[in-house]
PDB file of C-alpha atoms in Angstrom:
ATOM      1  CA  MET A  28      72.428 100.384  36.681  1.00 45.00           C
ATOM      2  CA  LYS A  29      70.262  98.040  33.228  1.00 42.00           C
ATOM      3  CA  ARG A  30      67.385  99.236  31.722  1.00 41.00           C
ATOM      4  CA  LEU A  31      64.846  97.429  30.185  1.00 38.00           C
ATOM      5  CA  LEU A  32      60.813  98.375  28.649  1.00 35.00           C
ATOM      6  CA  LEU A  33      59.384  95.854  30.443  1.00 38.00           C
ATOM      7  CA  ILE A  34      55.207  95.002  30.185  1.00 34.00           C
ATOM      8  CA  LEU A  35      55.006  93.840  33.642  1.00 38.00           C
ATOM      9  CA  VAL A  36      53.113  91.152  34.738  1.00 35.00           C
ATOM     10  CA  SER A  37      52.750  91.026  38.689  1.00 37.00           C
ATOM     11  CA  ALA A  38      50.788  87.469  39.814  1.00 33.00           C
ATOM     12  CA  LEU A  39      52.063  84.880  42.333  1.00 31.00           C
ATOM     13  CA  PHE A  40      51.843  81.614  41.377  1.00 31.00           C
ATOM     14  CA  ALA A  41      50.967  78.706  43.675  1.00 31.00           C
ATOM     15  CA  ALA A  42      50.520  75.555  42.312  1.00 33.00           C
ATOM     16  CA  GLY A  43      51.568  73.013  44.700  1.00 32.00           C
ATOM     17  CA  ALA A  44      52.632  70.176  42.616  1.00 33.00           C
ATOM     18  CA  THR A  45      55.096  67.574  43.212  1.00 32.00           C
ATOM     19  CA  ALA A  46      56.321  66.084  40.190  1.00 35.00           C
ATOM     20  CA  GLN A  47      59.368  66.454  37.916  1.00 36.00           C
ATOM     21  CA  VAL A  48      59.299  69.054  34.839  1.00 38.00           C
ATOM     22  CA  VAL A  49      61.199  67.549  32.017  1.00 37.00           C
ATOM     23  CA  GLU A  50      62.296  69.663  29.742  1.00 51.00           C
ATOM     24  CA  THR A  51      64.100  73.187  28.820  1.00 57.00           C
ATOM     25  CA  PRO A  52      61.569  75.566  27.400  1.00 55.00           C
ATOM     26  CA  VAL A  53      62.511  76.212  24.337  1.00 57.00           C
ATOM     27  CA  LYS A  54      62.084  79.537  21.853  1.00 53.00           C
ATOM     28  CA  GLY A  55      59.431  79.004  19.192  1.00 54.00           C
ATOM     29  CA  LYS A  56      57.730  75.521  20.939  1.00 51.00           C
ATOM     30  CA  THR A  57      53.989  75.661  21.715  1.00 50.00           C
ATOM     31  CA  GLY A  58      53.964  72.825  24.162  1.00 51.00           C
ATOM     32  CA  ILE A  59      56.418  71.496  26.806  1.00 51.00           C
ATOM     33  CA  ARG A  60      55.992  69.395  29.888  1.00 53.00           C
ATOM     34  CA  LEU A  61      54.959  69.862  33.110  1.00 54.00           C
ATOM     35  CA  TYR A  62      54.336  67.695  35.737  1.00 54.00           C
ATOM     36  CA  ASP A  63      54.560  64.903  33.611  1.00 53.00           C
ATOM     37  CA  LYS A  64      51.623  66.460  31.732  1.00 59.00           C
ATOM     38  CA  SER A  65      51.912  67.903  27.696  1.00 65.00           C
ATOM     39  CA  VAL A  66      50.882  71.667  27.746  1.00 71.00           C
ATOM     40  CA  ARG A  67      50.580  74.265  25.202  1.00 79.00           C
ATOM     41  CA  ARG A  68      52.379  77.999  26.326  1.00 83.00           C
ATOM     42  CA  THR A  69      50.241  80.476  26.253  1.00 85.00           C
ATOM     43  CA  GLU A  70      50.310  82.910  24.546  1.00 86.00           C
ATOM     44  CA  ILE A  71      49.683  86.920  25.409  1.00 86.00           C
ATOM     45  CA  ILE A  72      49.575  89.071  22.563  1.00 86.00           C
ATOM     46  CA  LEU A  73      51.005  92.562  23.249  1.00 85.00           C
ATOM     47  CA  PRO A  74      51.109  95.375  21.100  1.00 86.00           C
ATOM     48  CA  GLN A  75      54.303  96.397  19.893  1.00 84.00           C
ATOM     49  CA  ILE A  76      55.419  99.662  20.660  1.00 88.00           C
ATOM     50  CA  LYS A  77      57.989 101.544  17.535  1.00 91.00           C
ATOM     51  CA  GLY A  78      61.944 101.300  18.335  1.00 92.00           C
ATOM     52  CA  TYR A  79      60.989  98.503  21.720  1.00 91.00           C
ATOM     53  CA  ASN A  80      60.359  95.497  22.465  1.00 88.00           C
ATOM     54  CA  SER A  81      57.385  94.335  25.098  1.00 89.00           C
ATOM     55  CA  TYR A  82      58.180  91.307  26.920  1.00 90.00           C
ATOM     56  CA  LYS A  83      56.085  89.867  29.575  1.00 92.00           C
ATOM     57  CA  ALA A  84      57.066  89.366  32.811  1.00 93.00           C
ATOM     58  CA  ASP A  85      56.801  88.675  36.721  1.00 93.00           C
ATOM     59  CA  PHE A  86      59.381  89.749  38.917  1.00 94.00           C
ATOM     60  CA  HIS A  87      58.550  89.145  42.207  1.00 93.00           C
ATOM     61  CA  ILE A  88      57.710  85.202  42.631  1.00 92.00           C
ATOM     62  CA  HIS A  89      58.832  82.809  45.258  1.00 93.00           C
ATOM     63  CA  THR A  90      59.991  78.722  45.934  1.00 93.00           C
ATOM     64  CA  ILE A  91      60.631  76.458  48.508  1.00 92.00           C
ATOM     65  CA  TYR A  92      63.619  78.788  49.208  1.00 93.00           C
ATOM     66  CA  SER A  93      60.757  80.912  51.540  1.00 91.00           C
ATOM     67  CA  ASP A  94      57.198  80.854  51.250  1.00 86.00           C
ATOM     68  CA  GLY A  95      56.382  78.772  47.339  1.00 88.00           C
ATOM     69  CA  ASP A  96      55.365  75.744  46.594  1.00 88.00           C
ATOM     70  CA  VAL A  97      58.166  74.566  44.278  1.00 89.00           C
ATOM     71  CA  THR A  98      61.326  74.418  42.949  1.00 90.00           C
ATOM     72  CA  PRO A  99      63.356  77.250  41.365  1.00 91.00           C
ATOM     73  CA  ARG A 100      63.059  75.073  38.049  1.00 89.00           C
ATOM     74  CA  GLN A 101      59.413  74.131  38.405  1.00 89.00           C
ATOM     75  CA  ARG A 102      58.644  78.455  38.667  1.00 91.00           C
ATOM     76  CA  VAL A 103      60.462  78.931  35.357  1.00 91.00           C
ATOM     77  CA  HIS A 104      58.470  76.234  33.833  1.00 88.00           C
ATOM     78  CA  GLU A 105      54.669  76.934  34.907  1.00 89.00           C
ATOM     79  CA  ALA A 106      56.285  80.920  33.894  1.00 91.00           C
ATOM     80  CA  TRP A 107      56.893  79.734  30.166  1.00 89.00           C
ATOM     81  CA  TYR A 108      53.967  77.900  30.271  1.00 88.00           C
ATOM     82  CA  ASP A 109      51.667  81.374  30.994  1.00 90.00           C
ATOM     83  CA  GLY A 110      52.997  83.458  28.566  1.00 92.00           C
ATOM     84  CA  LEU A 111      56.125  84.796  30.815  1.00 93.00           C
ATOM     85  CA  ASP A 112      58.847  85.236  28.483  1.00 93.00           C
ATOM     86  CA  ILE A 113      61.172  86.818  31.999  1.00 96.00           C
ATOM     87  CA  LEU A 114      61.291  86.283  35.086  1.00 96.00           C
ATOM     88  CA  ALA A 115      62.766  87.252  38.536  1.00 96.00           C
ATOM     89  CA  ILE A 116      62.518  84.665  41.263  1.00 96.00           C
ATOM     90  CA  THR A 117      62.522  86.904  44.120  1.00 96.00           C
ATOM     91  CA  ASP A 118      63.317  84.536  47.575  1.00 96.00           C
ATOM     92  CA  HIS A 119      62.569  86.144  51.225  1.00 95.00           C
ATOM     93  CA  TYR A 120      66.608  86.585  52.199  1.00 95.00           C
ATOM     94  CA  LYS A 121      68.006  84.416  49.685  1.00 95.00           C
ATOM     95  CA  TYR A 122      69.562  85.865  46.282  1.00 96.00           C
ATOM     96  CA  HIS A 123      68.729  84.181  42.640  1.00 96.00           C
ATOM     97  CA  PRO A 124      71.231  85.365  40.214  1.00 95.00           C
ATOM     98  CA  GLY A 125      70.126  85.439  36.573  1.00 95.00           C
ATOM     99  CA  GLY A 126      70.795  83.743  33.104  1.00 94.00           C
ATOM    100  CA  GLN A 127      69.284  82.482  31.032  1.00 92.00           C
ATOM    101  CA  TYR A 128      67.440  79.179  31.088  1.00 87.00           C
ATOM    102  CA  GLY A 129      66.894  78.093  27.858  1.00 84.00           C
ATOM    103  CA  ALA A 130      64.011  80.672  26.151  1.00 84.00           C
ATOM    104  CA  MET A 131      63.438  81.929  29.643  1.00 89.00           C
ATOM    105  CA  ARG A 132      65.445  84.943  30.331  1.00 94.00           C
ATOM    106  CA  LEU A 133      66.140  85.404  34.301  1.00 95.00           C
ATOM    107  CA  ILE A 134      66.766  88.008  36.081  1.00 96.00           C
ATOM    108  CA  SER A 135      68.331  88.156  39.258  1.00 97.00           C
ATOM    109  CA  GLY A 136      65.958  88.601  42.302  1.00 97.00           C
ATOM    110  CA  ALA A 137      65.653  88.679  46.209  1.00 97.00           C
ATOM    111  CA  GLU A 138      63.149  89.883  48.980  1.00 97.00           C
ATOM    112  CA  TYR A 139      63.859  91.475  51.928  1.00 97.00           C
ATOM    113  CA  HIS A 140      61.340  92.243  54.931  1.00 94.00           C
ATOM    114  CA  ILE A 141      62.427  94.596  56.874  1.00 93.00           C
ATOM    115  CA  LEU A 142      61.086  94.443  60.837  1.00 88.00           C
ATOM    116  CA  GLY A 143      59.255  97.332  63.035  1.00 85.00           C
ATOM    117  CA  PRO A 144      56.783  97.854  65.687  1.00 76.00           C
ATOM    118  CA  ASN A 145      53.307  98.014  65.230  1.00 65.00           C
ATOM    119  CA  ALA A 146      52.202 101.726  65.096  1.00 58.00           C
ATOM    120  CA  PRO A 147      49.454 103.327  66.925  1.00 59.00           C
ATOM    121  CA  GLY A 148      45.643 102.228  65.023  1.00 57.00           C
ATOM    122  CA  GLY A 149      46.967  98.608  63.676  1.00 55.00           C
ATOM    123  CA  VAL A 150      49.637 100.463  61.043  1.00 56.00           C
ATOM    124  CA  PHE A 151      52.144  98.015  60.362  1.00 63.00           C
ATOM    125  CA  GLU A 152      55.910  99.268  59.852  1.00 82.00           C
ATOM    126  CA  THR A 153      57.550  96.713  58.263  1.00 88.00           C
ATOM    127  CA  PHE A 154      58.917  97.408  54.540  1.00 92.00           C
ATOM    128  CA  HIS A 155      59.058  94.424  51.626  1.00 94.00           C
ATOM    129  CA  VAL A 156      61.980  95.637  49.169  1.00 97.00           C
ATOM    130  CA  VAL A 157      62.355  93.692  46.416  1.00 97.00           C
ATOM    131  CA  ALA A 158      66.036  93.962  44.788  1.00 97.00           C
ATOM    132  CA  LEU A 159      65.787  92.833  40.989  1.00 97.00           C
ATOM    133  CA  ASP A 160      68.494  92.849  38.722  1.00 97.00           C
ATOM    134  CA  ALA A 161      71.690  93.480  40.634  1.00 97.00           C
ATOM    135  CA  ASP A 162      75.243  92.131  39.594  1.00 97.00           C
ATOM    136  CA  ARG A 163      76.016  90.466  43.087  1.00 96.00           C
ATOM    137  CA  ASP A 164      74.066  89.250  46.157  1.00 97.00           C
ATOM    138  CA  PRO A 165      73.803  92.567  48.005  1.00 96.00           C
ATOM    139  CA  ALA A 166      74.344  91.020  51.520  1.00 93.00           C
ATOM    140  CA  VAL A 167      71.773  92.253  53.428  1.00 96.00           C
ATOM    141  CA  SER A 168      72.699  92.326  57.327  1.00 95.00           C
ATOM    142  CA  ALA A 169      70.739  90.751  59.728  1.00 94.00           C
ATOM    143  CA  GLU A 170      71.443  94.174  61.416  1.00 94.00           C
ATOM    144  CA  MET A 171      69.338  96.000  58.476  1.00 95.00           C
ATOM    145  CA  ILE A 172      67.109  93.602  58.692  1.00 94.00           C
ATOM    146  CA  ASP A 173      65.728  93.558  62.687  1.00 91.00           C
ATOM    147  CA  GLY A 174      68.644  95.703  64.562  1.00 90.00           C
ATOM    148  CA  PRO A 175      68.312  98.376  66.629  1.00 90.00           C
ATOM    149  CA  ALA A 176      68.352 101.515  64.478  1.00 92.00           C
ATOM    150  CA  PRO A 177      64.657 102.695  63.642  1.00 90.00           C
ATOM    151  CA  VAL A 178      62.565 100.633  60.554  1.00 91.00           C
ATOM    152  CA  HIS A 179      62.769 104.278  58.308  1.00 92.00           C
ATOM    153  CA  GLN A 180      67.127 104.647  58.881  1.00 94.00           C
ATOM    154  CA  ARG A 181      67.224 100.794  57.848  1.00 94.00           C
ATOM    155  CA  THR A 182      65.171 100.656  54.563  1.00 95.00           C
ATOM    156  CA  ARG A 183      67.414 103.002  53.117  1.00 95.00           C
ATOM    157  CA  GLU A 184      70.259 101.734  54.537  1.00 96.00           C
ATOM    158  CA  VAL A 185      68.334  98.336  52.598  1.00 97.00           C
ATOM    159  CA  VAL A 186      67.653 100.243  49.620  1.00 97.00           C
ATOM    160  CA  GLU A 187      71.076 101.272  49.338  1.00 97.00           C
ATOM    161  CA  THR A 188      72.859  98.394  49.747  1.00 97.00           C
ATOM    162  CA  ILE A 189      71.216  97.510  46.533  1.00 98.00           C
ATOM    163  CA  HIS A 190      71.722 100.075  44.588  1.00 97.00           C
ATOM    164  CA  ALA A 191      75.382  99.731  45.472  1.00 97.00           C
ATOM    165  CA  ALA A 192      75.185  96.170  44.178  1.00 97.00           C
ATOM    166  CA  GLY A 193      73.891  97.111  40.647  1.00 97.00           C
ATOM    167  CA  GLY A 194      70.281  96.503  41.655  1.00 97.00           C
ATOM    168  CA  ALA A 195      66.710  98.207  41.624  1.00 97.00           C
ATOM    169  CA  ALA A 196      65.284  98.284  44.630  1.00 97.00           C
ATOM    170  CA  ILE A 197      61.401  97.894  44.673  1.00 96.00           C
ATOM    171  CA  LEU A 198      58.741  98.966  47.241  1.00 95.00           C
ATOM    172  CA  ALA A 199      56.892  95.465  47.566  1.00 92.00           C
ATOM    173  CA  HIS A 200      53.024  95.648  47.846  1.00 86.00           C
ATOM    174  CA  PRO A 201      52.870  98.686  50.267  1.00 85.00           C
ATOM    175  CA  ALA A 202      48.813  98.031  50.328  1.00 78.00           C
ATOM    176  CA  TRP A 203      49.258  94.587  51.807  1.00 77.00           C
ATOM    177  CA  SER A 204      51.313  95.702  54.098  1.00 81.00           C
ATOM    178  CA  LEU A 205      49.272  98.586  54.945  1.00 77.00           C
ATOM    179  CA  ASN A 206      52.360 100.927  54.808  1.00 81.00           C
ATOM    180  CA  THR A 207      50.989 104.839  54.943  1.00 81.00           C
ATOM    181  CA  PRO A 208      52.001 107.085  52.129  1.00 86.00           C
ATOM    182  CA  GLU A 209      53.691 108.944  55.120  1.00 88.00           C
ATOM    183  CA  GLN A 210      55.731 106.087  56.149  1.00 88.00           C
ATOM    184  CA  ILE A 211      56.612 105.499  52.413  1.00 91.00           C
ATOM    185  CA  LEU A 212      57.557 109.048  51.662  1.00 92.00           C
ATOM    186  CA  ALA A 213      60.247 109.388  55.077  1.00 91.00           C
ATOM    187  CA  ILE A 214      62.272 106.995  53.162  1.00 92.00           C
ATOM    188  CA  HIS A 215      61.536 107.801  49.520  1.00 93.00           C
ATOM    189  CA  ARG A 216      62.263 111.451  49.791  1.00 92.00           C
ATOM    190  CA  GLU A 217      65.821 110.594  51.236  1.00 91.00           C
ATOM    191  CA  THR A 218      66.522 107.064  49.114  1.00 93.00           C
ATOM    192  CA  PRO A 219      64.279 106.685  46.348  1.00 94.00           C
ATOM    193  CA  PHE A 220      62.581 103.361  45.621  1.00 96.00           C
ATOM    194  CA  ASP A 221      63.117 102.494  42.153  1.00 96.00           C
ATOM    195  CA  MET A 222      59.362 101.026  41.705  1.00 94.00           C
ATOM    196  CA  THR A 223      56.664 100.347  43.349  1.00 91.00           C
ATOM    197  CA  GLU A 224      54.380  97.320  43.145  1.00 88.00           C
ATOM    198  CA  ILE A 225      51.293  98.480  42.979  1.00 80.00           C
ATOM    199  CA  TYR A 226      49.196  95.476  43.155  1.00 74.00           C
ATOM    200  CA  ASN A 227      49.865  91.709  42.889  1.00 70.00           C
ATOM    201  CA  SER A 228      47.759  87.920  43.892  1.00 67.00           C
ATOM    202  CA  THR A 229      47.479  88.660  47.692  1.00 64.00           C
ATOM    203  CA  SER A 230      47.031  92.122  47.665  1.00 63.00           C
ATOM    204  CA  ASP A 231      43.174  92.389  47.105  1.00 61.00           C
ATOM    205  CA  MET A 232      40.149  92.500  48.980  1.00 61.00           C
ATOM    206  CA  PRO A 233      40.534  92.700  52.201  1.00 55.00           C
ATOM    207  CA  ARG A 234      43.830  92.762  52.967  1.00 52.00           C
ATOM    208  CA  ASN A 235      44.619  95.940  50.567  1.00 56.00           C
ATOM    209  CA  CYS A 236      41.758  97.871  53.228  1.00 55.00           C
ATOM    210  CA  ARG A 237      43.702 100.471  55.370  1.00 49.00           C
ATOM    211  CA  PRO A 238      42.580 101.449  58.700  1.00 46.00           C
ATOM    212  CA  TYR A 239      42.443 104.999  58.095  1.00 38.00           C
TER     213      TYR A 239
END
């Protein structure tokens, strides 16, 4: 599995513009046309760590193919304008391959919702898992998403399937999903997640209030 030292930027963009993007991001270029308006790229200055490269990235983002408002191409341009270097488009149940788009590096991505029942006290037993940097489509099955097996077993199967495709399995916004530590550890002890997304733009108050 490929490894990078990355500075993660966990923010979801919610622009609703519909005009066409007309240029490809170019490394070193400080201005692009975004939605028919000339704009300058926001440069995010990070401290450099000796022996490593620091990148600005967003690994959880959606487009019109799930619950986003713009096309994948427009998302790439928004990310470049906002100062990012790396992007993973993670639409629900749809795999987007990685590659290079101008100066923007794209990492393959998808998001899967493993559906479960509501537990007593209003605690959800549904897990959102993001697949990152897989070599191929993980091909997560409908049975894993909403089959008869217990949700913890199906979530482990999704994680294993992502790993088999060469990807990293990220537990997405457990605070927003109201996953309890006990629920998470029941999966993680047997089939570890590679990372946990601790915050994004939908995780703030009041959605991250737990009922316990």
